[in-house]
JSON list of C-alpha atoms in Angstrom, two decimals:
[
{"chain": "A", "resi": 29, "resn": "MET", "atom": "CA", "xyz": [100.31, -42.56, -117.86]},
{"chain": "A", "resi": 30, "resn": "ILE", "atom": "CA", "xyz": [97.07, -40.69, -117.08]},
{"chain": "A", "resi": 31, "resn": "LYS", "atom": "CA", "xyz": [95.06, -43.91, -117.62]},
{"chain": "A", "resi": 32, "resn": "LYS", "atom": "CA", "xyz": [97.28, -45.75, -115.09]},
{"chain": "A", "resi": 33, "resn": "ILE", "atom": "CA", "xyz": [96.84, -42.99, -112.50]},
{"chain": "A", "resi": 34, "resn": "ALA", "atom": "CA", "xyz": [93.05, -42.95, -113.08]},
{"chain": "A", "resi": 35, "resn": "ALA", "atom": "CA", "xyz": [92.85, -46.74, -112.76]},
{"chain": "A", "resi": 36, "resn": "ALA", "atom": "CA", "xyz": [94.93, -46.68, -109.58]},
{"chain": "A", "resi": 37, "resn": "SER", "atom": "CA", "xyz": [92.71, -43.94, -108.14]},
{"chain": "A", "resi": 38, "resn": "ILE", "atom": "CA", "xyz": [89.56, -45.94, -108.86]},
{"chain": "A", "resi": 39, "resn": "VAL", "atom": "CA", "xyz": [91.06, -49.05, -107.23]},
{"chain": "A", "resi": 40, "resn": "GLY", "atom": "CA", "xyz": [92.04, -46.95, -104.20]},
{"chain": "A", "resi": 41, "resn": "ILE", "atom": "CA", "xyz": [88.54, -45.50, -103.90]},
{"chain": "A", "resi": 42, "resn": "VAL", "atom": "CA", "xyz": [86.96, -48.98, -104.13]},
{"chain": "A", "resi": 43, "resn": "ILE", "atom": "CA", "xyz": [89.27, -50.25, -101.37]},
{"chain": "A", "resi": 44, "resn": "ILE", "atom": "CA", "xyz": [88.54, -47.26, -99.12]},
{"chain": "A", "resi": 45, "resn": "VAL", "atom": "CA", "xyz": [84.77, -47.58, -99.62]},
{"chain": "A", "resi": 46, "resn": "SER", "atom": "CA", "xyz": [84.93, -51.35, -98.97]},
{"chain": "A", "resi": 47, "resn": "LEU", "atom": "CA", "xyz": [86.88, -50.83, -95.75]},
{"chain": "A", "resi": 48, "resn": "ALA", "atom": "CA", "xyz": [84.51, -48.08, -94.61]},
{"chain": "A", "resi": 49, "resn": "VAL", "atom": "CA", "xyz": [81.50, -50.32, -95.17]},
{"chain": "A", "resi": 50, "resn": "ALA", "atom": "CA", "xyz": [83.17, -53.25, -93.41]},
{"chain": "A", "resi": 51, "resn": "PHE", "atom": "CA", "xyz": [84.05, -51.19, -90.32]},
{"chain": "A", "resi": 52, "resn": "SER", "atom": "CA", "xyz": [80.77, -49.29, -90.12]},
{"chain": "A", "resi": 53, "resn": "THR", "atom": "CA", "xyz": [78.51, -52.33, -90.43]},
{"chain": "A", "resi": 54, "resn": "GLU", "atom": "CA", "xyz": [77.59, -53.72, -87.02]},
{"chain": "A", "resi": 55, "resn": "MET", "atom": "CA", "xyz": [75.99, -57.11, -86.55]},
{"chain": "A", "resi": 56, "resn": "GLU", "atom": "CA", "xyz": [72.60, -56.96, -84.91]},
{"chain": "A", "resi": 57, "resn": "PRO", "atom": "CA", "xyz": [72.48, -58.94, -81.68]},
{"chain": "A", "resi": 58, "resn": "GLN", "atom": "CA", "xyz": [70.40, -62.10, -81.93]},
{"chain": "A", "resi": 59, "resn": "PRO", "atom": "CA", "xyz": [67.73, -62.65, -79.26]},
{"chain": "A", "resi": 60, "resn": "GLU", "atom": "CA", "xyz": [68.35, -65.50, -76.87]},
{"chain": "A", "resi": 61, "resn": "PRO", "atom": "CA", "xyz": [66.17, -68.48, -77.77]},
{"chain": "A", "resi": 62, "resn": "GLN", "atom": "CA", "xyz": [63.54, -69.30, -75.20]},
{"chain": "A", "resi": 63, "resn": "PRO", "atom": "CA", "xyz": [63.27, -73.03, -74.47]},
{"chain": "A", "resi": 64, "resn": "GLU", "atom": "CA", "xyz": [59.93, -74.62, -75.14]},
{"chain": "A", "resi": 65, "resn": "SER", "atom": "CA", "xyz": [58.79, -78.09, -74.39]},
{"chain": "A", "resi": 66, "resn": "ASN", "atom": "CA", "xyz": [55.63, -80.09, -74.16]},
{"chain": "A", "resi": 67, "resn": "ALA", "atom": "CA", "xyz": [55.24, -82.57, -71.35]},
{"chain": "A", "resi": 68, "resn": "VAL", "atom": "CA", "xyz": [54.39, -85.89, -72.91]},
{"chain": "A", "resi": 69, "resn": "SER", "atom": "CA", "xyz": [53.90, -89.47, -71.95]},
{"chain": "A", "resi": 70, "resn": "SER", "atom": "CA", "xyz": [54.50, -92.54, -74.06]},
{"chain": "A", "resi": 71, "resn": "HIS", "atom": "CA", "xyz": [50.79, -92.46, -74.86]},
{"chain": "A", "resi": 72, "resn": "SER", "atom": "CA", "xyz": [50.82, -89.02, -76.48]},
{"chain": "A", "resi": 73, "resn": "MET", "atom": "CA", "xyz": [54.37, -88.02, -77.34]},
{"chain": "A", "resi": 74, "resn": "GLN", "atom": "CA", "xyz": [54.46, -84.77, -79.23]},
{"chain": "A", "resi": 75, "resn": "GLY", "atom": "CA", "xyz": [57.33, -82.34, -79.33]},
{"chain": "A", "resi": 76, "resn": "VAL", "atom": "CA", "xyz": [57.99, -78.76, -80.26]},
{"chain": "A", "resi": 77, "resn": "ILE", "atom": "CA", "xyz": [60.11, -77.68, -83.21]},
{"chain": "A", "resi": 78, "resn": "GLN", "atom": "CA", "xyz": [62.03, -74.51, -82.49]},
{"chain": "A", "resi": 79, "resn": "PRO", "atom": "CA", "xyz": [63.39, -72.86, -85.65]},
{"chain": "A", "resi": 80, "resn": "ASP", "atom": "CA", "xyz": [66.81, -71.22, -85.80]},
{"chain": "A", "resi": 81, "resn": "VAL", "atom": "CA", "xyz": [68.17, -72.37, -82.46]},
{"chain": "A", "resi": 82, "resn": "MET", "atom": "CA", "xyz": [71.90, -72.59, -83.12]},
{"chain": "A", "resi": 83, "resn": "THR", "atom": "CA", "xyz": [73.31, -73.49, -79.73]},
{"chain": "A", "resi": 84, "resn": "GLY", "atom": "CA", "xyz": [72.41, -75.64, -76.79]},
{"chain": "A", "resi": 85, "resn": "GLY", "atom": "CA", "xyz": [70.47, -78.85, -76.76]},
{"chain": "A", "resi": 86, "resn": "ASP", "atom": "CA", "xyz": [71.12, -82.29, -75.40]},
{"chain": "A", "resi": 87, "resn": "VAL", "atom": "CA", "xyz": [71.63, -84.18, -78.68]},
{"chain": "A", "resi": 88, "resn": "ILE", "atom": "CA", "xyz": [73.36, -82.72, -81.74]},
{"chain": "A", "resi": 89, "resn": "MET", "atom": "CA", "xyz": [73.03, -83.80, -85.36]},
{"chain": "A", "resi": 90, "resn": "PRO", "atom": "CA", "xyz": [76.47, -82.64, -86.55]},
{"chain": "A", "resi": 91, "resn": "THR", "atom": "CA", "xyz": [77.55, -81.68, -90.03]},
{"chain": "A", "resi": 92, "resn": "LYS", "atom": "CA", "xyz": [77.88, -84.28, -92.79]},
{"chain": "A", "resi": 93, "resn": "VAL", "atom": "CA", "xyz": [75.81, -87.00, -91.07]},
{"chain": "A", "resi": 94, "resn": "SER", "atom": "CA", "xyz": [73.52, -87.08, -94.09]},
{"chain": "A", "resi": 95, "resn": "ARG", "atom": "CA", "xyz": [76.27, -89.16, -95.71]},
{"chain": "A", "resi": 96, "resn": "PRO", "atom": "CA", "xyz": [76.75, -92.79, -94.71]},
{"chain": "A", "resi": 97, "resn": "GLY", "atom": "CA", "xyz": [79.69, -93.38, -92.39]},
{"chain": "A", "resi": 98, "resn": "CYS", "atom": "CA", "xyz": [78.77, -91.54, -89.19]},
{"chain": "A", "resi": 99, "resn": "GLU", "atom": "CA", "xyz": [77.35, -94.79, -87.82]},
{"chain": "A", "resi": 100, "resn": "GLU", "atom": "CA", "xyz": [80.82, -96.37, -88.02]},
{"chain": "A", "resi": 101, "resn": "THR", "atom": "CA", "xyz": [82.13, -93.88, -85.45]},
{"chain": "A", "resi": 102, "resn": "ASP", "atom": "CA", "xyz": [78.83, -93.55, -83.54]},
{"chain": "A", "resi": 103, "resn": "ARG", "atom": "CA", "xyz": [78.58, -89.83, -84.38]},
{"chain": "A", "resi": 104, "resn": "CYS", "atom": "CA", "xyz": [75.25, -89.54, -86.22]},
{"chain": "A", "resi": 105, "resn": "TYR", "atom": "CA", "xyz": [73.58, -88.18, -83.09]},
{"chain": "A", "resi": 106, "resn": "ILE", "atom": "CA", "xyz": [75.88, -86.86, -80.37]},
{"chain": "A", "resi": 107, "resn": "PRO", "atom": "CA", "xyz": [75.46, -88.50, -77.94]},
{"chain": "A", "resi": 108, "resn": "SER", "atom": "CA", "xyz": [73.79, -91.47, -79.61]},
{"chain": "A", "resi": 109, "resn": "VAL", "atom": "CA", "xyz": [72.52, -92.75, -76.24]},
{"chain": "A", "resi": 110, "resn": "ILE", "atom": "CA", "xyz": [71.27, -90.30, -73.64]},
{"chain": "A", "resi": 111, "resn": "THR", "atom": "CA", "xyz": [70.04, -91.20, -70.15]},
{"chain": "A", "resi": 112, "resn": "ILE", "atom": "CA", "xyz": [67.57, -88.91, -68.40]},
{"chain": "A", "resi": 113, "resn": "SER", "atom": "CA", "xyz": [65.20, -89.06, -65.45]},
{"chain": "A", "resi": 114, "resn": "ALA", "atom": "CA", "xyz": [61.45, -89.31, -65.96]},
{"chain": "A", "resi": 115, "resn": "GLY", "atom": "CA", "xyz": [59.99, -85.83, -66.42]},
{"chain": "A", "resi": 116, "resn": "GLU", "atom": "CA", "xyz": [63.11, -84.45, -68.11]},
{"chain": "A", "resi": 117, "resn": "SER", "atom": "CA", "xyz": [63.37, -83.18, -71.67]},
{"chain": "A", "resi": 118, "resn": "VAL", "atom": "CA", "xyz": [65.71, -83.95, -74.54]},
{"chain": "A", "resi": 119, "resn": "THR", "atom": "CA", "xyz": [66.40, -81.36, -77.22]},
{"chain": "A", "resi": 120, "resn": "TRP", "atom": "CA", "xyz": [67.78, -82.43, -80.58]},
{"chain": "A", "resi": 121, "resn": "VAL", "atom": "CA", "xyz": [69.53, -79.70, -82.61]},
{"chain": "A", "resi": 122, "resn": "ASN", "atom": "CA", "xyz": [70.15, -80.10, -86.34]},
{"chain": "A", "resi": 123, "resn": "GLU", "atom": "CA", "xyz": [73.55, -78.49, -86.92]},
{"chain": "A", "resi": 124, "resn": "ASP", "atom": "CA", "xyz": [73.85, -80.07, -90.36]},
{"chain": "A", "resi": 125, "resn": "SER", "atom": "CA", "xyz": [73.08, -78.36, -93.67]},
{"chain": "A", "resi": 126, "resn": "ALA", "atom": "CA", "xyz": [70.68, -81.20, -94.56]},
{"chain": "A", "resi": 127, "resn": "PHE", "atom": "CA", "xyz": [67.16, -82.01, -93.35]},
{"chain": "A", "resi": 128, "resn": "HIS", "atom": "CA", "xyz": [66.90, -84.62, -90.58]},
{"chain": "A", "resi": 129, "resn": "SER", "atom": "CA", "xyz": [64.25, -86.08, -88.30]},
{"chain": "A", "resi": 130, "resn": "VAL", "atom": "CA", "xyz": [63.89, -87.64, -84.88]},
{"chain": "A", "resi": 131, "resn": "THR", "atom": "CA", "xyz": [61.40, -90.50, -85.20]},
{"chain": "A", "resi": 132, "resn": "SER", "atom": "CA", "xyz": [60.68, -93.26, -82.69]},
{"chain": "A", "resi": 133, "resn": "GLY", "atom": "CA", "xyz": [61.60, -96.83, -83.62]},
{"chain": "A", "resi": 134, "resn": "PHE", "atom": "CA", "xyz": [63.90, -98.03, -86.36]},
{"chain": "A", "resi": 135, "resn": "TYR", "atom": "CA", "xyz": [63.87, -97.34, -90.12]},
{"chain": "A", "resi": 136, "resn": "ASP", "atom": "CA", "xyz": [62.42, -100.78, -90.89]},
{"chain": "A", "resi": 137, "resn": "ALA", "atom": "CA", "xyz": [60.19, -100.83, -87.76]},
{"chain": "A", "resi": 138, "resn": "PRO", "atom": "CA", "xyz": [58.90, -97.32, -86.95]},
{"chain": "A", "resi": 139, "resn": "GLN", "atom": "CA", "xyz": [56.90, -96.74, -83.77]},
{"chain": "A", "resi": 140, "resn": "ASP", "atom": "CA", "xyz": [54.11, -94.26, -83.36]},
{"chain": "A", "resi": 141, "resn": "LEU", "atom": "CA", "xyz": [55.43, -92.52, -80.23]},
{"chain": "A", "resi": 142, "resn": "PHE", "atom": "CA", "xyz": [56.92, -89.33, -81.71]},
{"chain": "A", "resi": 143, "resn": "ASP", "atom": "CA", "xyz": [58.11, -87.82, -84.97]},
{"chain": "A", "resi": 144, "resn": "SER", "atom": "CA", "xyz": [59.72, -84.40, -85.35]},
{"chain": "A", "resi": 145, "resn": "GLY", "atom": "CA", "xyz": [58.97, -84.29, -89.06]},
{"chain": "A", "resi": 146, "resn": "HIS", "atom": "CA", "xyz": [61.68, -82.96, -91.34]},
{"chain": "A", "resi": 147, "resn": "MET", "atom": "CA", "xyz": [63.83, -80.50, -89.41]},
{"chain": "A", "resi": 148, "resn": "ASP", "atom": "CA", "xyz": [65.47, -77.67, -91.32]},
{"chain": "A", "resi": 149, "resn": "PRO", "atom": "CA", "xyz": [69.12, -76.91, -90.64]},
{"chain": "A", "resi": 150, "resn": "PHE", "atom": "CA", "xyz": [69.48, -75.30, -87.18]},
{"chain": "A", "resi": 151, "resn": "ASP", "atom": "CA", "xyz": [65.96, -76.29, -86.10]},
{"chain": "A", "resi": 152, "resn": "SER", "atom": "CA", "xyz": [65.58, -78.04, -82.77]},
{"chain": "A", "resi": 153, "resn": "TYR", "atom": "CA", "xyz": [63.04, -80.47, -81.41]},
{"chain": "A", "resi": 154, "resn": "THR", "atom": "CA", "xyz": [62.30, -80.81, -77.68]},
{"chain": "A", "resi": 155, "resn": "LEU", "atom": "CA", "xyz": [60.47, -83.68, -76.09]},
{"chain": "A", "resi": 156, "resn": "THR", "atom": "CA", "xyz": [59.69, -84.39, -72.43]},
{"chain": "A", "resi": 157, "resn": "PHE", "atom": "CA", "xyz": [59.66, -88.04, -71.36]},
{"chain": "A", "resi": 158, "resn": "ASP", "atom": "CA", "xyz": [57.39, -88.77, -68.40]},
{"chain": "A", "resi": 159, "resn": "GLU", "atom": "CA", "xyz": [57.56, -92.57, -68.25]},
{"chain": "A", "resi": 160, "resn": "PRO", "atom": "CA", "xyz": [60.61, -94.79, -67.69]},
{"chain": "A", "resi": 161, "resn": "GLY", "atom": "CA", "xyz": [61.77, -96.97, -70.54]},
{"chain": "A", "resi": 162, "resn": "THR", "atom": "CA", "xyz": [64.15, -97.23, -73.48]},
{"chain": "A", "resi": 163, "resn": "ILE", "atom": "CA", "xyz": [63.12, -95.52, -76.68]},
{"chain": "A", "resi": 164, "resn": "ASP", "atom": "CA", "xyz": [64.99, -96.05, -79.93]},
{"chain": "A", "resi": 165, "resn": "TYR", "atom": "CA", "xyz": [64.85, -93.40, -82.64]},
{"chain": "A", "resi": 166, "resn": "TYR", "atom": "CA", "xyz": [66.19, -92.77, -86.14]},
{"chain": "A", "resi": 167, "resn": "CYS", "atom": "CA", "xyz": [66.18, -90.30, -89.03]},
{"chain": "A", "resi": 168, "resn": "THR", "atom": "CA", "xyz": [63.53, -91.05, -91.67]},
{"chain": "A", "resi": 169, "resn": "LEU", "atom": "CA", "xyz": [65.75, -89.55, -94.39]},
{"chain": "A", "resi": 170, "resn": "HIS", "atom": "CA", "xyz": [69.01, -91.24, -93.38]},
{"chain": "A", "resi": 171, "resn": "PRO", "atom": "CA", "xyz": [68.40, -94.80, -92.09]},
{"chain": "A", "resi": 172, "resn": "TRP", "atom": "CA", "xyz": [71.96, -95.20, -90.74]},
{"chain": "A", "resi": 173, "resn": "MET", "atom": "CA", "xyz": [71.27, -92.47, -88.17]},
{"chain": "A", "resi": 174, "resn": "GLU", "atom": "CA", "xyz": [70.07, -94.14, -84.96]},
{"chain": "A", "resi": 175, "resn": "GLY", "atom": "CA", "xyz": [69.93, -93.11, -81.32]},
{"chain": "A", "resi": 176, "resn": "GLN", "atom": "CA", "xyz": [68.39, -94.06, -78.02]},
{"chain": "A", "resi": 177, "resn": "VAL", "atom": "CA", "xyz": [66.83, -92.31, -75.03]},
{"chain": "A", "resi": 178, "resn": "ILE", "atom": "CA", "xyz": [66.92, -94.17, -71.72]},
{"chain": "A", "resi": 179, "resn": "VAL", "atom": "CA", "xyz": [64.41, -92.80, -69.23]},
{"chain": "A", "resi": 180, "resn": "GLU", "atom": "CA", "xyz": [65.02, -93.87, -65.63]}
]
């Protein structure tokens, strides 16, 4: 009987301590990300990778696109085709748990206009397009992921 009371007391103490910790722990506010971009032309396209940006952006790489199949529903990049005016920026945000890239061209025909390199989960990549045209892009790690920027 004493062992049961002692065990129940210990369980009660553990629950009380757990609740106290849960209610006393406050989440630290996260600083607002500051947008960065580099103005580029088709002659020297270079972008900026911004680590740990979890919200915002013009094009999202959603979860589970590292598996084939997102191309069947046109959801590898959301949106897969984006139209902007010359001088505007596009920001790609990797919301997946896998690495991705934003690289000009196609998997079997890359172009040398821009390449984000491998983006960690929740990284973003911003690129400003100064000249009109249509630019195709893809993910170097997942060849089924394709998108397009139309600059007017």
